[in-house]
Coordinates of C-alpha atoms (C1' of nucleotides) in Angstrom, one line a residue:
Chain A
M1 CA 68.7 114.9 106.0
A2 CA 65.2 116.3 105.9
K3 CA 63.9 113.3 106.6
A4 CA 66.3 112.3 109.4
N5 CA 65.6 115.3 110.7
D6 CA 62.1 115.1 111.5
K7 CA 62.4 113.2 114.5
S8 CA 65.3 115.3 116.5
R9 CA 63.2 118.2 115.7
D10 CA 60.2 116.7 117.2
D11 CA 61.5 115.3 120.3
A12 CA 63.1 119.1 120.8
D13 CA 59.8 120.4 120.5
L14 CA 58.5 118.2 123.7
A15 CA 61.8 118.4 125.4
S16 CA 62.3 121.9 125.5
P17 CA 59.5 123.6 127.9
R18 CA 59.4 127.1 126.0
K19 CA 58.5 130.3 127.6
R20 CA 55.3 131.8 126.1
G21 CA 56.1 133.0 123.0
G22 CA 59.2 130.7 122.7
P23 CA 63.1 131.4 121.9
S24 CA 64.0 133.6 119.3
E25 CA 64.4 132.5 116.0
A26 CA 68.1 133.1 115.7
T27 CA 68.2 131.1 119.1
Q28 CA 66.4 128.2 117.3
A29 CA 68.4 128.2 114.3
R30 CA 71.7 128.3 117.0
R31 CA 70.5 125.3 118.3
Q32 CA 69.5 123.5 115.1
R33 CA 73.2 124.0 114.1
Q34 CA 74.3 122.6 117.4
V35 CA 72.2 119.4 116.8
D36 CA 73.3 118.7 113.1
E37 CA 76.9 119.4 113.6
K38 CA 76.3 116.5 116.9
R39 CA 74.6 114.3 114.3
R40 CA 77.6 114.8 112.2
V41 CA 80.0 114.0 114.5
I42 CA 78.4 110.8 115.1
L43 CA 77.5 109.6 111.7
G44 CA 81.4 110.1 111.1
A45 CA 82.1 107.8 114.3
A46 CA 79.4 105.2 112.6
L47 CA 81.2 105.4 109.1
E48 CA 84.8 104.6 110.3
L49 CA 83.5 101.5 112.5
F50 CA 80.6 100.3 110.3
S51 CA 82.8 100.0 107.4
T52 CA 85.3 98.6 108.9
F53 CA 84.1 95.8 111.6
G54 CA 80.7 95.8 109.6
F55 CA 77.0 96.2 111.1
H56 CA 77.1 93.4 113.8
G57 CA 80.6 93.8 114.2
T58 CA 80.2 97.3 115.6
S59 CA 78.3 98.1 119.4
V60 CA 77.0 101.2 119.4
D61 CA 78.7 101.8 122.9
Q62 CA 81.8 101.9 120.2
I63 CA 80.6 104.5 118.4
A64 CA 79.3 106.7 121.4
E65 CA 82.4 107.0 122.7
R66 CA 84.3 107.0 119.4
A67 CA 81.8 110.4 118.9
D68 CA 82.7 111.3 122.8
V69 CA 79.1 111.2 123.4
S70 CA 77.4 108.8 126.2
K71 CA 75.5 105.7 124.6
G72 CA 72.0 107.4 126.0
N73 CA 73.1 110.7 124.3
L74 CA 73.5 108.9 120.9
L75 CA 70.4 107.2 121.3
Y76 CA 68.3 110.7 121.8
Y77 CA 69.8 111.7 118.3
F78 CA 69.3 108.3 116.3
R79 CA 66.0 106.5 117.7
N80 CA 68.2 103.0 117.2
K81 CA 70.9 101.3 115.6
D82 CA 69.4 100.4 112.6
E83 CA 68.2 104.4 111.9
L84 CA 71.6 105.1 112.4
Y85 CA 72.9 103.1 110.2
A86 CA 70.2 103.9 107.7
S87 CA 70.8 107.5 108.0
L88 CA 74.6 107.2 107.1
L89 CA 73.8 104.9 104.0
R90 CA 71.3 107.8 103.0
E91 CA 73.3 110.6 103.4
L92 CA 76.8 109.0 101.2
L93 CA 74.4 107.5 98.7
V94 CA 74.5 111.3 96.3
V95 CA 78.2 112.0 96.9
W96 CA 79.5 108.3 96.1
L97 CA 77.5 107.8 93.0
A98 CA 78.5 111.5 91.7
P99 CA 81.3 110.5 89.8
L100 CA 79.2 108.7 87.4
R101 CA 76.5 110.8 87.2
A102 CA 79.1 113.3 85.4
F103 CA 78.7 111.0 82.3
D104 CA 77.5 113.1 79.5
P105 CA 76.4 112.2 75.9
A106 CA 78.1 115.8 74.8
Q107 CA 81.7 114.4 76.4
D108 CA 84.3 112.9 74.5
P109 CA 84.2 109.4 75.7
A110 CA 87.9 109.1 76.3
D111 CA 87.6 112.4 78.0
A112 CA 84.7 111.4 80.7
I113 CA 86.3 108.2 80.8
R114 CA 89.5 109.6 82.2
G115 CA 88.0 112.1 84.5
Y116 CA 85.9 109.5 86.0
I117 CA 88.7 107.1 87.0
H118 CA 90.3 110.5 88.1
Q119 CA 87.5 111.0 90.1
K120 CA 86.6 107.6 91.7
L121 CA 90.6 107.3 92.8
I122 CA 90.3 110.6 94.2
A123 CA 87.3 109.3 96.4
S124 CA 89.0 106.0 96.9
R125 CA 92.4 108.0 98.5
D126 CA 90.3 110.5 100.7
N127 CA 87.1 108.4 101.6
P128 CA 87.7 105.0 101.3
A129 CA 85.3 104.3 104.3
E130 CA 82.4 105.2 102.0
S131 CA 83.4 102.7 99.5
R132 CA 84.2 99.6 101.7
L133 CA 80.4 100.7 103.7
F134 CA 78.8 100.2 100.5
C135 CA 80.8 97.1 98.9
L136 CA 79.3 95.6 102.6
E137 CA 76.3 96.5 102.4
I138 CA 75.6 95.5 98.6
M139 CA 77.9 92.3 99.1
Q140 CA 75.2 91.2 102.2
G141 CA 72.6 91.6 99.5
A142 CA 71.6 95.2 101.1
P143 CA 69.8 93.8 104.1
I144 CA 68.6 97.4 106.0
F145 CA 69.3 99.9 102.8
G146 CA 67.8 97.3 100.4
D147 CA 65.4 98.4 98.1
E148 CA 65.8 101.9 98.2
L149 CA 69.9 101.5 97.3
I150 CA 69.3 99.3 94.4
A151 CA 66.1 101.6 93.4
N152 CA 68.8 104.3 92.9
L153 CA 71.7 102.6 91.4
K154 CA 69.4 101.2 88.7
R155 CA 68.0 104.5 87.8
L156 CA 71.2 105.8 87.8
V157 CA 72.7 103.5 85.9
D158 CA 70.0 103.3 82.8
D159 CA 70.2 106.7 82.3
K160 CA 74.1 106.4 81.7
R161 CA 73.6 103.2 79.6
T162 CA 71.8 105.4 77.5
V163 CA 74.9 107.6 77.4
I164 CA 77.4 105.2 76.4
E165 CA 75.0 103.6 73.5
Q166 CA 74.9 106.8 71.8
W167 CA 78.7 107.1 72.0
I168 CA 78.5 103.8 70.5
A169 CA 76.0 104.8 67.6
Q170 CA 78.6 107.7 66.9
G171 CA 81.5 105.5 66.5
K172 CA 83.5 107.6 69.2
L173 CA 83.2 103.8 71.2
A174 CA 83.9 100.6 70.2
P175 CA 80.6 98.3 70.7
V176 CA 80.8 97.6 74.0
T177 CA 78.0 96.2 76.5
P178 CA 77.3 99.0 78.8
H179 CA 76.7 97.3 81.9
H180 CA 80.2 95.4 81.9
L181 CA 81.7 99.0 80.9
I182 CA 80.3 100.2 84.1
F183 CA 81.2 97.5 86.4
F184 CA 84.3 97.4 85.0
L185 CA 85.0 100.9 85.9
W186 CA 83.1 100.4 89.5
A187 CA 85.5 96.8 89.9
T188 CA 88.6 98.6 89.4
T189 CA 88.7 102.1 90.9
Q190 CA 87.1 100.5 93.9
H191 CA 89.4 97.8 94.3
Y192 CA 92.1 100.1 95.7
A193 CA 89.7 101.7 98.2
D194 CA 87.9 98.3 99.4
F195 CA 91.0 96.3 99.4
S196 CA 93.4 99.1 100.7
F197 CA 94.6 96.5 103.4
Q198 CA 95.5 94.1 100.9
V199 CA 97.3 96.2 98.4
E200 CA 99.0 98.0 101.2
G201 CA 100.3 94.4 102.1
L202 CA 101.4 93.5 98.6
T203 CA 103.1 96.5 97.6
G204 CA 103.8 98.3 100.5
K205 CA 102.4 101.4 99.1
T206 CA 98.6 103.2 99.2
L207 CA 96.8 106.1 97.1
R208 CA 98.0 108.8 99.5
N209 CA 101.4 107.6 98.0
R210 CA 102.1 110.6 94.8
A211 CA 103.7 108.1 92.6
F212 CA 101.8 105.2 93.6
F213 CA 98.2 107.1 92.6
A214 CA 99.7 108.5 89.1
E215 CA 100.9 104.8 88.4
V216 CA 97.5 103.5 89.3
E217 CA 96.0 106.1 87.2
R218 CA 98.2 105.8 84.4
S219 CA 98.0 101.5 84.0
L220 CA 93.9 102.0 84.5
C221 CA 93.7 104.8 82.0
D222 CA 95.9 102.6 79.2
I223 CA 93.8 99.4 79.4
V224 CA 90.4 100.6 79.3
L225 CA 90.8 103.0 76.6
A226 CA 93.1 100.9 74.5
G227 CA 90.0 98.3 74.9
I228 CA 87.4 100.2 73.9
L229 CA 88.3 103.2 71.8
P230 CA 87.4 102.4 68.2
H231 CA 89.5 100.1 66.5
Chain B
M1 CA 93.3 69.8 107.5
A2 CA 95.7 67.6 109.2
K3 CA 96.6 69.8 111.9
A4 CA 92.6 71.3 112.1
N5 CA 91.8 67.4 112.9
D6 CA 94.7 66.9 115.3
K7 CA 92.1 67.9 118.2
S8 CA 89.3 66.2 117.2
R9 CA 91.2 62.9 117.2
D10 CA 92.3 63.6 120.5
D11 CA 89.2 63.8 121.7
A12 CA 88.0 60.9 120.3
D13 CA 90.8 58.9 121.6
L14 CA 89.5 60.4 125.1
A15 CA 86.3 59.9 124.7
S16 CA 85.9 56.6 123.6
P17 CA 87.0 54.0 126.2
R18 CA 88.4 51.2 124.6
K19 CA 88.6 47.5 125.4
R20 CA 91.9 46.4 125.7
G21 CA 94.0 46.3 122.2
G22 CA 91.1 48.8 121.0
P23 CA 89.2 48.4 117.8
S24 CA 90.1 47.1 114.3
E25 CA 92.3 49.2 112.2
A26 CA 88.9 49.1 109.5
T27 CA 86.5 50.3 112.6
Q28 CA 89.1 53.4 113.4
A29 CA 89.3 54.2 109.6
R30 CA 85.3 54.3 109.3
R31 CA 85.2 56.0 112.1
Q32 CA 87.5 58.6 110.9
R33 CA 85.6 59.3 107.7
Q34 CA 82.3 59.5 109.5
V35 CA 84.1 62.8 111.1
D36 CA 85.3 63.9 108.4
E37 CA 82.3 64.2 106.4
K38 CA 80.3 66.0 109.6
R39 CA 83.1 68.5 109.5
R40 CA 82.3 69.0 106.0
V41 CA 78.9 69.6 106.7
I42 CA 79.4 71.7 109.3
L43 CA 82.2 73.7 107.2
G44 CA 79.9 73.7 104.1
A45 CA 77.0 75.2 106.2
A46 CA 79.4 78.1 108.2
L47 CA 80.4 78.8 104.7
E48 CA 76.9 80.0 103.0
L49 CA 76.1 81.7 106.5
F50 CA 79.6 83.3 107.2
S51 CA 79.7 84.9 103.5
T52 CA 76.6 86.3 103.3
F53 CA 76.2 87.8 107.0
G54 CA 80.1 88.1 108.3
F55 CA 81.3 86.7 111.1
H56 CA 79.7 88.8 113.7
G57 CA 76.5 88.5 111.7
T58 CA 76.6 84.5 111.8
S59 CA 75.7 82.6 114.8
V60 CA 76.8 79.6 116.1
D61 CA 73.3 78.3 116.5
Q62 CA 72.3 79.1 113.2
I63 CA 75.1 77.1 111.8
A64 CA 74.4 74.3 113.6
E65 CA 71.0 74.4 112.4
R66 CA 71.6 74.7 108.9
A67 CA 74.6 71.7 109.4
D68 CA 71.6 70.0 111.0
V69 CA 73.3 69.1 114.3
S70 CA 72.9 70.3 117.8
K71 CA 75.0 73.4 118.9
G72 CA 76.4 71.7 121.7
N73 CA 77.9 69.0 119.2
L74 CA 79.1 72.0 116.8
L75 CA 80.9 72.7 119.7
Y76 CA 82.4 69.0 119.9
Y77 CA 83.8 69.3 116.7
F78 CA 85.3 72.9 116.7
R79 CA 86.4 74.2 119.5
N80 CA 85.0 77.6 119.2
K81 CA 83.7 79.8 116.8
D82 CA 87.2 81.5 115.8
E83 CA 88.5 78.0 115.5
L84 CA 85.4 77.2 112.6
Y85 CA 86.3 79.8 110.8
A86 CA 89.9 79.6 110.9
S87 CA 89.9 76.2 109.7
L88 CA 86.9 77.0 106.9
L89 CA 89.4 80.0 105.6
R90 CA 92.5 77.8 105.6
E91 CA 90.7 75.3 103.7
L92 CA 89.8 77.1 101.3
L93 CA 92.9 79.2 100.4
V94 CA 94.5 76.7 98.5
V95 CA 91.6 76.2 96.0
W96 CA 90.9 80.2 95.5
L97 CA 94.3 80.7 94.8
A98 CA 94.6 78.1 92.0
P99 CA 94.0 80.2 88.7
L100 CA 96.5 82.6 89.7
R101 CA 99.4 79.7 90.5
A102 CA 98.4 78.4 87.2
F103 CA 100.3 81.3 85.5
D104 CA 103.8 80.1 83.7
P105 CA 106.4 82.1 82.0
A106 CA 106.3 79.1 79.2
Q107 CA 102.9 80.0 78.2
D108 CA 101.8 82.7 75.8
P109 CA 100.4 85.5 77.7
A110 CA 97.5 86.0 76.0
D111 CA 96.5 82.7 76.5
A112 CA 97.4 82.6 80.2
I113 CA 95.0 85.6 80.6
R114 CA 92.2 84.2 78.6
G115 CA 92.4 81.3 81.0
Y116 CA 92.7 82.9 84.0
I117 CA 90.1 84.9 83.6
H118 CA 87.6 81.9 82.4
Q119 CA 89.0 80.1 85.4
K120 CA 88.0 82.4 87.9
L121 CA 84.7 83.6 85.8
I122 CA 84.0 79.8 86.4
A123 CA 84.6 80.5 90.3
S124 CA 82.4 83.0 90.4
R125 CA 79.9 81.6 89.5
D126 CA 79.7 77.9 90.6
N127 CA 81.6 79.2 93.8
P128 CA 80.8 82.9 95.1
A129 CA 80.1 82.1 98.7
E130 CA 84.1 81.5 98.7
S131 CA 84.8 84.2 97.0
R132 CA 82.7 86.6 99.1
L133 CA 83.9 85.6 102.2
F134 CA 87.6 86.4 101.5
C135 CA 86.6 89.6 100.1
L136 CA 85.2 90.1 103.3
E137 CA 87.9 89.1 105.3
I138 CA 90.5 91.1 103.5
M139 CA 88.5 94.1 103.6
Q140 CA 87.6 94.3 107.3
G141 CA 92.0 94.0 107.7
A142 CA 91.8 90.3 107.9
P143 CA 91.3 90.3 111.9
I144 CA 91.6 86.2 112.4
F145 CA 93.3 85.0 109.9
G146 CA 95.6 87.8 109.4
D147 CA 98.8 87.7 108.5
E148 CA 98.7 84.0 107.3
L149 CA 96.3 85.1 104.5
I150 CA 98.3 87.8 103.7
A151 CA 101.7 85.9 103.5
N152 CA 100.7 83.6 101.6
L153 CA 99.1 86.2 99.0
K154 CA 102.6 87.6 99.0
R155 CA 104.8 84.6 98.2
L156 CA 102.2 83.9 95.1
V157 CA 101.7 87.5 94.0
D158 CA 106.0 88.0 94.1
D159 CA 106.2 84.8 92.3
K160 CA 103.8 85.7 89.5
R161 CA 105.3 89.4 89.2
T162 CA 108.5 88.1 87.9
V163 CA 106.6 85.7 85.5
I164 CA 105.0 89.3 84.2
E165 CA 108.3 91.0 84.2
Q166 CA 109.3 87.8 81.7
W167 CA 106.5 88.1 79.6
I168 CA 107.6 92.1 79.3
A169 CA 111.0 91.2 79.0
Q170 CA 110.6 89.1 75.8
G171 CA 108.4 91.8 74.3
K172 CA 105.1 89.5 74.3
L173 CA 103.3 91.9 76.7
A174 CA 103.1 95.8 76.7
P175 CA 104.8 97.3 79.8
V176 CA 102.1 97.2 82.4
T177 CA 102.9 97.2 86.3
P178 CA 102.3 93.9 87.3
H179 CA 100.8 94.4 89.9
H180 CA 98.3 96.4 88.7
L181 CA 97.5 93.8 86.2
I182 CA 96.9 91.4 88.7
F183 CA 94.5 93.8 91.1
F184 CA 92.9 94.6 87.8
L185 CA 92.2 90.8 87.0
W186 CA 91.1 90.5 90.1
A187 CA 88.9 93.1 90.6
T188 CA 87.0 92.6 87.3
T189 CA 86.9 88.8 87.7
Q190 CA 85.3 88.8 91.4
H191 CA 83.1 91.5 90.6
Y192 CA 80.6 89.2 89.6
A193 CA 80.8 87.0 92.1
D194 CA 81.0 89.5 95.3
F195 CA 78.6 91.9 94.0
S196 CA 76.1 89.2 92.2
F197 CA 73.2 90.6 94.2
Q198 CA 73.8 94.0 92.3
V199 CA 74.8 92.6 89.2
E200 CA 71.7 90.8 89.1
G201 CA 69.6 93.2 90.2
L202 CA 70.5 95.9 87.4
T203 CA 71.1 93.0 84.8
G204 CA 68.3 90.7 85.9
K205 CA 70.9 87.6 85.1
T206 CA 73.4 85.9 86.7
L207 CA 76.8 83.9 85.6
R208 CA 74.5 81.0 85.5
N209 CA 73.0 82.1 82.6
R210 CA 75.3 80.8 79.7
A211 CA 74.7 84.1 77.2
F212 CA 75.7 86.4 80.0
F213 CA 78.6 84.5 81.3
A214 CA 79.5 84.3 77.6
E215 CA 79.0 88.1 77.2
V216 CA 81.0 88.8 80.7
E217 CA 84.0 86.7 79.4
R218 CA 84.3 88.4 75.8
S219 CA 83.8 91.6 77.5
L220 CA 86.9 91.3 79.7
C221 CA 88.9 89.5 77.3
D222 CA 88.7 92.3 74.9
I223 CA 89.5 94.9 77.3
V224 CA 92.3 93.9 79.4
L225 CA 94.2 92.0 76.1
A226 CA 93.6 95.1 73.7
G227 CA 95.5 97.1 76.8
I228 CA 98.1 94.8 77.5
L229 CA 99.3 93.4 74.0
P230 CA 102.2 94.7 72.6
H231 CA 101.2 97.7 70.4
Chain C
dG1 C1' 69.6 117.5 126.0
dT2 C1' 72.7 114.4 129.0
dC3 C1' 73.7 111.0 132.1
dT4 C1' 73.4 106.7 134.6
dA5 C1' 71.5 102.7 136.0
dT6 C1' 69.0 99.0 134.4
dA7 C1' 65.6 95.8 132.3
dA8 C1' 65.4 92.2 128.2
dC9 C1' 67.7 89.9 125.1
dG10 C1' 70.7 86.8 122.5
dG11 C1' 74.8 84.6 122.0
dG12 C1' 79.0 82.0 123.1
dA13 C1' 80.8 78.4 125.5
dT14 C1' 80.5 74.3 129.7
dA15 C1' 78.6 70.9 132.5
dG16 C1' 77.0 66.4 132.5
dA17 C1' 72.8 63.4 131.8
dC18 C1' 72.5 59.8 128.4
Chain D
dG1 C1' 79.5 60.9 120.2
dT2 C1' 75.4 63.5 121.1
dC3 C1' 72.0 66.5 123.3
dT4 C1' 70.0 70.1 126.9
dA5 C1' 70.2 72.4 130.5
dT6 C1' 72.1 76.6 132.5
dC7 C1' 75.9 80.2 133.0
dC8 C1' 77.6 84.2 131.9
dC9 C1' 79.0 88.0 129.2
dG10 C1' 77.7 91.6 125.9
dT11 C1' 74.8 94.3 123.7
dT12 C1' 70.0 97.0 122.8
dA13 C1' 67.0 100.1 124.5
dT14 C1' 64.7 102.2 128.1
dA15 C1' 63.4 104.9 132.4
dG16 C1' 63.9 108.4 135.2
dA17 C1' 67.3 111.8 137.4
dC18 C1' 69.1 116.2 136.9

DNA sequence: GTCTATAACGGGATAGAC
DNA sequence: GTCTATCCCGTTATAGAC
């Protein structure tokens, strides 16, 4: 966020001719808030479109229209389409990885996993677009955001691998391969976001349906926990 | 395939001026084989590119280059880009759904599920591009192949739902929700194809590594079977 | 900061020679 | 059947008025 804003701030310095002494700090802060708000709106529109139609399937014009700004104006806030896309991914990465980050060796593994599934299903229900965006990006080999994404993932996963290993050493978990357990949790929970179109087509329901949400959560917890708690 | 070929055959009739009586049946058959072969090469190139870069991220030019034909020539075999894409999906649908189709009420459910996981992992190892192609298509709401794809899926899934229900009625399976079991198997096995880039980035291995393949298979079977066999 | 106009480019599809 | 040349459109990005 900080980095992404550097540019707009630089441009603003050039573009708005100041009287001697410049505007008050309050005025500057207000302007900055308006700038941030507009960036937020544009990023929101970009998220919806990129996650549905992909990077190449979405035009800057479409994003501008959805965000209710002109294309020229959009390209004042983001240097080009690539930067808009990268900003979007960078901003969402932290929140997208949050549920896994919560894993802690002090927790009971069953609680931790139940909690993870719950959090991830809520995210899949409320923010399916984010999930789809990362799905698309990773599936295509992360061509744009690339190394940054994988490097972040790797740091987190290495960290959580040791947590799972501790649980196993303490006899609290069956000897599963940590990587596969993590992939397993990712795959099953994200499925309901990434393939919501298919899930809805086949079952007629989405995670927004209370009963369906509970059913998914129970099914996943039952299967996973039965398979990984010490026998 | 039959439908897709109608057009080329029509065009061939128009394009190649025949002497009275026309070419021998043997000659016609040979030509047809060459036509089929060329279509196959083009479809193969299209599969690799579409599954990696998506429909909009791939140009007809790139496909032509990879298939070693000119763009003009490619568009002689496929009316346009959309038709090429739809032909590809239609042709792969049957083989892609084959592993699930094998589910049979006479089988032991543990055997059936072990067999499914094995088949699907082999497919994920040997034909990851097909898996990614369907993943992309379904994730984007199946805009092009659309209703045809969902209709096919629905027929198959409804069929297998009753198989699973029978297993449960016979006490051979814990009372799982059939849909969720199916989603579960899809999600976990396809993960290794669709996210192979991520899997490799994090573990340093792919399904082509013998030991890794066995590890994945064992992990999946252990977890799933422990969770769904009658307790 | 915001808009319109337009330059510059790439892609899909067709025409027509061979 | 195959190729090259070309048309035409949509798209990105910039220039410049306000």
